[in-house]
Amino acid sequence: MLTIQKPTDQKDFGKPNPPDKQAWIEKLLNNRITIADLDALKGKINAEDLSNIIQRIYDLNEKYILKLSTIEGAIRKFDDIKNAKRNKHFTGKIMSGFRDASKKERKIILAEGDSWFNYPVILTDIIDWVSMEKNFAVYSLASGGDWLLNMLTARHYVEELSLLHPDVFLISGGGNDLVGSSRLAAIVEPGGKSNEYDFSPWAKKLIDRANTDFVEQDKDKLMSGLSFLSRDFFALLMFFRLQYYYLINGILNAGESKKFEGIKIITQGYDYPIPSYKKNFGLKPWRWYVPFVRMFLGHGRWLKTPLQMRGIRHPGIQENILYAMIYLFNEMMVETGEQFNAQEKKSVFHIDCRGTVGKKGWTDELHALPVHFKKIADVFNGCIREDLSPTYDHVFVVTPRKK
């Protein structure tokens, strides 16, 4: 882990920073940045800055960061096979005259993302379900295991946006950046005595701004989990905000003419995962693939093993840590969308999956059973068709919680 020195004078915490981008970045990495300066930084960030920030957070050089975030081997082959099948279907629709300006119900959709959009083996994922809609033509760039960092670095979506001019852009990213390659161990502090949350006015804002009419938070779980999150976690959370701002702003404000004006951008923020080693050999033959996936593709290595590496062994505490992370990640996504929607007509929508899967609805530690992916896809479909109203503002809550 990279050790970053604390500010020499704690009395300076909360005071305005000098108008210098590098100074703001240093404050971010130290989890000592003000809300105003974070807002200012997001408008000045570029791709080189993003690369430098993630290197500092993970204490890795750029070459190794990109290697970690690159999809290789068998997973890449399975990804490519699935996308080739999807995109052949897309091309067939286009060649048959699908794109017709007089038929507003028909939508061209570009999907970029991770394994929630492309689970390369066995599972029917979100994009599989969305692609089944007859009035949707979906072109997929999604790759299981992909990092948001890699999506922004490779920029494949930029070329396809220009070629396809889609009506809708779907994005799912950040999960692998958070937990891939045992990185979860690097952003927690054992002992439950971390007070880094106290130094993050922006993270506090995410808790305070939650619309509790629809998002019921378990404050005990949340506060317990927060006490295990390190300084680097909050730096990473703010880094995600910068990445998503960079991505969305680049699409909505592409050139003076706003090249993709009218496009709808839809994000999602995962559900609360359950760290586990259970293989789930049970009496449900129709779910034969669950023990297969867990045994051969990995189970426990993303969440449980990294937490145990840091001495965090209690299952309840492990769940609380992931609860706090996913809660804040979703609230970050909601706030990012709100900022864009406040500036112009509503173009950014968030699918809030929290509470959708539950404790027994997982194929492995990170991926829902197909039935739950379908529930989420149905909400994506309703948002795309505009025949489903947001639960609040621009947010579609998949499984409404009680007040």
Short mmCIF file of C-alpha atoms in Angstrom, two decimals, residues 37-282:
data_model
loop_
_atom_site.label_atom_id
_atom_site.label_comp_id
_atom_site.label_asym_id
_atom_site.label_seq_id
_atom_site.Cartn_x
_atom_site.Cartn_y
_atom_site.Cartn_z
CA ASP A 37 -12.74 21.49 -4.63
CA LEU A 38 -13.90 18.02 -5.68
CA ASP A 39 -16.55 19.65 -7.86
CA ALA A 40 -13.91 21.96 -9.33
CA LEU A 41 -11.50 19.09 -9.98
CA LYS A 42 -13.97 17.00 -11.95
CA GLY A 43 -14.22 19.70 -14.59
CA LYS A 44 -10.45 19.83 -15.08
CA ILE A 45 -9.57 16.13 -15.03
CA ASN A 46 -8.15 14.35 -18.08
CA ALA A 47 -7.20 10.78 -18.98
CA GLU A 48 -3.60 11.21 -17.85
CA ASP A 49 -4.77 12.47 -14.46
CA LEU A 50 -7.05 9.46 -14.05
CA SER A 51 -4.20 7.08 -14.81
CA ASN A 52 -1.92 8.81 -12.32
CA ILE A 53 -4.55 8.79 -9.58
CA ILE A 54 -5.25 5.06 -9.80
CA GLN A 55 -1.52 4.32 -9.78
CA ARG A 56 -1.21 6.28 -6.56
CA ILE A 57 -4.22 4.64 -4.92
CA TYR A 58 -3.14 1.08 -5.73
CA ASP A 59 0.61 1.80 -5.52
CA LEU A 60 1.17 0.18 -8.92
CA ASN A 61 2.80 1.39 -12.10
CA GLU A 62 0.73 2.13 -15.20
CA LYS A 63 1.86 -0.98 -17.08
CA TYR A 64 0.75 -3.28 -14.27
CA ILE A 65 -2.54 -1.41 -13.75
CA LEU A 66 -3.38 -1.85 -17.43
CA LYS A 67 -2.37 -5.51 -17.30
CA LEU A 68 -4.70 -6.10 -14.36
CA SER A 69 -7.57 -4.37 -16.14
CA THR A 70 -7.05 -6.15 -19.47
CA ILE A 71 -9.18 -9.18 -20.20
CA GLU A 72 -7.07 -12.10 -21.37
CA GLY A 73 -7.11 -15.84 -21.96
CA ALA A 74 -10.21 -18.02 -21.82
CA ILE A 75 -12.44 -15.26 -20.42
CA ARG A 76 -11.60 -13.01 -23.35
CA LYS A 77 -12.42 -15.82 -25.78
CA PHE A 78 -15.78 -16.47 -24.14
CA ASP A 79 -16.49 -12.73 -24.07
CA ASP A 80 -15.68 -12.44 -27.75
CA ILE A 81 -17.85 -15.42 -28.66
CA LYS A 82 -20.83 -14.02 -26.79
CA ASN A 83 -20.40 -10.51 -28.19
CA ALA A 84 -19.92 -11.87 -31.72
CA LYS A 85 -23.25 -13.66 -31.46
CA ARG A 86 -24.96 -10.59 -30.06
CA ASN A 87 -23.50 -8.24 -32.62
CA LYS A 88 -24.31 -10.56 -35.52
CA HIS A 89 -27.92 -10.38 -34.39
CA PHE A 90 -27.60 -6.58 -34.20
CA THR A 91 -26.22 -6.38 -37.74
CA GLY A 92 -28.98 -8.61 -39.03
CA LYS A 93 -31.61 -6.30 -37.58
CA ILE A 94 -29.96 -3.22 -39.07
CA MET A 95 -29.68 -4.84 -42.52
CA SER A 96 -33.35 -5.76 -42.43
CA GLY A 97 -34.34 -2.11 -42.06
CA PHE A 98 -34.68 -1.92 -38.30
CA ARG A 99 -33.58 1.72 -38.16
CA ASP A 100 -36.67 3.64 -39.24
CA ALA A 101 -37.16 7.23 -38.07
CA SER A 102 -40.92 6.84 -38.28
CA LYS A 103 -40.89 4.04 -35.69
CA LYS A 104 -39.96 5.79 -32.46
CA GLU A 105 -40.36 2.62 -30.41
CA ARG A 106 -37.28 1.11 -32.06
CA LYS A 107 -34.07 1.84 -30.16
CA ILE A 108 -30.41 1.46 -31.11
CA ILE A 109 -28.49 0.60 -27.94
CA LEU A 110 -24.75 0.52 -27.25
CA ALA A 111 -23.69 -1.43 -24.15
CA GLU A 112 -20.29 -1.13 -22.48
CA GLY A 113 -19.50 -2.84 -19.22
CA ASP A 114 -18.37 -5.76 -17.14
CA SER A 115 -19.73 -9.20 -16.28
CA TRP A 116 -23.14 -7.88 -15.21
CA PHE A 117 -23.50 -7.09 -18.93
CA ASN A 118 -21.47 -10.03 -20.25
CA TYR A 119 -21.16 -13.09 -18.07
CA PRO A 120 -19.16 -15.20 -20.51
CA VAL A 121 -20.23 -18.67 -19.40
CA ILE A 122 -23.69 -20.13 -18.80
CA LEU A 123 -25.56 -17.24 -17.16
CA THR A 124 -28.19 -15.15 -18.90
CA ASP A 125 -27.06 -11.66 -17.93
CA ILE A 126 -28.70 -8.22 -18.11
CA ILE A 127 -27.79 -7.53 -21.75
CA ASP A 128 -28.96 -10.99 -22.80
CA TRP A 129 -32.40 -10.14 -21.42
CA VAL A 130 -32.45 -6.61 -22.86
CA SER A 131 -31.48 -7.97 -26.29
CA MET A 132 -34.58 -10.16 -26.33
CA GLU A 133 -36.81 -7.09 -26.76
CA LYS A 134 -37.94 -7.03 -30.39
CA ASN A 135 -37.79 -3.24 -30.64
CA PHE A 136 -34.22 -3.05 -29.35
CA ALA A 137 -31.07 -3.56 -31.41
CA VAL A 138 -28.17 -3.96 -28.96
CA TYR A 139 -24.49 -3.71 -29.88
CA SER A 140 -22.29 -5.02 -27.07
CA LEU A 141 -18.73 -4.09 -26.09
CA ALA A 142 -19.08 -5.55 -22.60
CA SER A 143 -16.44 -7.92 -21.24
CA GLY A 144 -16.59 -10.01 -18.08
CA GLY A 145 -13.87 -8.92 -15.67
CA ASP A 146 -13.33 -5.54 -17.34
CA TRP A 147 -12.35 -2.52 -15.27
CA LEU A 148 -13.90 0.90 -15.74
CA LEU A 149 -10.32 2.14 -16.08
CA ASN A 150 -9.79 -0.15 -19.07
CA MET A 151 -13.05 0.96 -20.70
CA LEU A 152 -11.93 4.58 -20.50
CA THR A 153 -8.39 3.77 -21.63
CA ALA A 154 -9.37 1.56 -24.58
CA ARG A 155 -12.15 3.98 -25.60
CA HIS A 156 -13.83 1.42 -27.85
CA TYR A 157 -17.18 2.98 -27.00
CA VAL A 158 -16.07 6.29 -28.54
CA GLU A 159 -15.64 4.78 -32.00
CA GLU A 160 -18.91 2.86 -31.79
CA LEU A 161 -20.82 5.94 -30.61
CA SER A 162 -19.67 7.76 -33.74
CA LEU A 163 -20.54 4.83 -36.01
CA LEU A 164 -23.87 3.86 -34.50
CA HIS A 165 -25.23 7.13 -33.07
CA PRO A 166 -27.30 5.07 -30.62
CA ASP A 167 -30.41 6.25 -28.86
CA VAL A 168 -29.20 4.74 -25.59
CA PHE A 169 -25.82 4.07 -23.99
CA LEU A 170 -25.71 1.50 -21.18
CA ILE A 171 -22.73 1.35 -18.82
CA SER A 172 -21.83 -1.02 -15.98
CA GLY A 173 -18.38 -0.51 -14.48
CA GLY A 174 -16.44 -0.23 -11.27
CA GLY A 175 -17.00 -3.58 -9.61
CA ASN A 176 -13.79 -5.14 -10.88
CA ASP A 177 -11.78 -2.01 -10.10
CA LEU A 178 -13.03 -2.36 -6.53
CA VAL A 179 -12.56 -6.09 -5.92
CA GLY A 180 -10.52 -7.50 -8.82
CA SER A 181 -7.12 -9.11 -8.18
CA SER A 182 -7.69 -9.17 -4.40
CA ARG A 183 -7.65 -5.36 -4.32
CA LEU A 184 -10.37 -5.41 -1.67
CA ALA A 185 -7.61 -6.21 0.85
CA ALA A 186 -5.90 -2.92 0.01
CA ILE A 187 -8.84 -0.65 0.86
CA VAL A 188 -9.91 -1.95 4.28
CA GLU A 189 -8.46 -1.53 7.76
CA PRO A 190 -8.90 -4.41 10.23
CA GLY A 191 -10.05 -3.66 13.75
CA GLY A 192 -13.10 -1.55 12.96
CA LYS A 193 -11.53 1.66 14.25
CA SER A 194 -11.07 3.63 11.05
CA ASN A 195 -12.28 7.22 11.29
CA GLU A 196 -11.56 8.14 7.66
CA TYR A 197 -15.27 8.66 7.08
CA ASP A 198 -15.07 11.66 9.44
CA PHE A 199 -12.64 13.36 7.04
CA SER A 200 -14.83 12.92 3.97
CA PRO A 201 -17.52 15.63 3.82
CA TRP A 202 -18.51 14.34 0.40
CA ALA A 203 -19.11 10.80 1.68
CA LYS A 204 -21.16 12.24 4.53
CA LYS A 205 -23.17 14.15 1.95
CA LEU A 206 -23.92 10.88 0.15
CA ILE A 207 -25.44 9.48 3.32
CA ASP A 208 -27.37 12.66 4.16
CA ARG A 209 -28.76 13.11 0.64
CA ALA A 210 -30.30 9.64 0.44
CA ASN A 211 -34.02 9.71 -0.26
CA THR A 212 -35.12 7.47 2.59
CA ASP A 213 -38.66 7.24 1.21
CA PHE A 214 -37.25 4.77 -1.30
CA VAL A 215 -33.76 3.80 -0.18
CA GLU A 216 -34.01 2.21 3.22
CA GLN A 217 -30.58 2.11 4.78
CA ASP A 218 -29.59 -0.21 7.61
CA LYS A 219 -27.66 2.37 9.59
CA ASP A 220 -26.11 -0.17 11.94
CA LYS A 221 -24.69 -2.17 9.01
CA LEU A 222 -23.62 1.00 7.28
CA MET A 223 -21.80 2.47 10.27
CA SER A 224 -20.19 -0.86 11.10
CA GLY A 225 -18.90 -1.23 7.55
CA LEU A 226 -17.65 2.36 7.41
CA SER A 227 -15.43 1.73 10.43
CA PHE A 228 -13.39 -0.75 8.34
CA LEU A 229 -12.92 1.42 5.23
CA SER A 230 -9.50 2.95 4.71
CA ARG A 231 -8.40 6.31 3.38
CA ASP A 232 -7.71 4.67 0.03
CA PHE A 233 -11.31 3.47 -0.25
CA PHE A 234 -12.62 7.02 -0.06
CA ALA A 235 -9.98 8.14 -2.55
CA LEU A 236 -11.14 5.31 -4.83
CA LEU A 237 -14.79 6.30 -4.42
CA MET A 238 -13.97 9.87 -5.44
CA PHE A 239 -11.89 8.46 -8.29
CA PHE A 240 -14.99 6.60 -9.54
CA ARG A 241 -16.86 9.88 -9.47
CA LEU A 242 -14.17 11.53 -11.59
CA GLN A 243 -14.19 8.61 -14.05
CA TYR A 244 -17.96 8.63 -14.50
CA TYR A 245 -18.01 12.40 -14.87
CA TYR A 246 -15.26 12.14 -17.50
CA LEU A 247 -17.19 9.40 -19.34
CA ILE A 248 -20.65 10.98 -19.25
CA ASN A 249 -19.47 14.52 -19.91
CA GLY A 250 -17.48 13.29 -22.90
CA ILE A 251 -20.63 11.80 -24.41
CA LEU A 252 -23.15 14.52 -23.61
CA ASN A 253 -20.82 17.37 -24.53
CA ALA A 254 -18.93 15.89 -27.49
CA GLY A 255 -17.94 18.95 -29.49
CA GLU A 256 -19.63 22.32 -29.73
CA SER A 257 -22.54 20.80 -31.61
CA LYS A 258 -23.09 18.19 -28.89
CA LYS A 259 -22.69 15.36 -31.37
CA PHE A 260 -24.84 12.88 -29.45
CA GLU A 261 -27.55 15.26 -28.37
CA GLY A 262 -30.65 13.39 -27.26
CA ILE A 263 -28.82 10.24 -26.19
CA LYS A 264 -29.98 8.56 -22.99
CA ILE A 265 -27.30 7.21 -20.65
CA ILE A 266 -28.26 4.50 -18.15
CA THR A 267 -25.99 3.37 -15.31
CA GLN A 268 -26.28 0.69 -12.63
CA GLY A 269 -24.58 0.20 -9.27
CA TYR A 270 -24.78 -3.50 -8.26
CA ASP A 271 -26.42 -5.07 -5.20
CA TYR A 272 -24.93 -5.90 -1.79
CA PRO A 273 -22.81 -9.06 -2.36
CA ILE A 274 -22.31 -11.86 0.14
CA PRO A 275 -18.72 -13.08 0.83
CA SER A 276 -18.86 -16.87 0.76
CA TYR A 277 -17.02 -20.14 0.17
CA LYS A 278 -20.22 -22.21 -0.09
CA LYS A 279 -20.35 -24.46 -3.15
CA ASN A 280 -24.15 -24.82 -2.95
CA PHE A 281 -24.55 -28.49 -3.77
CA GLY A 282 -28.26 -28.81 -3.19
#
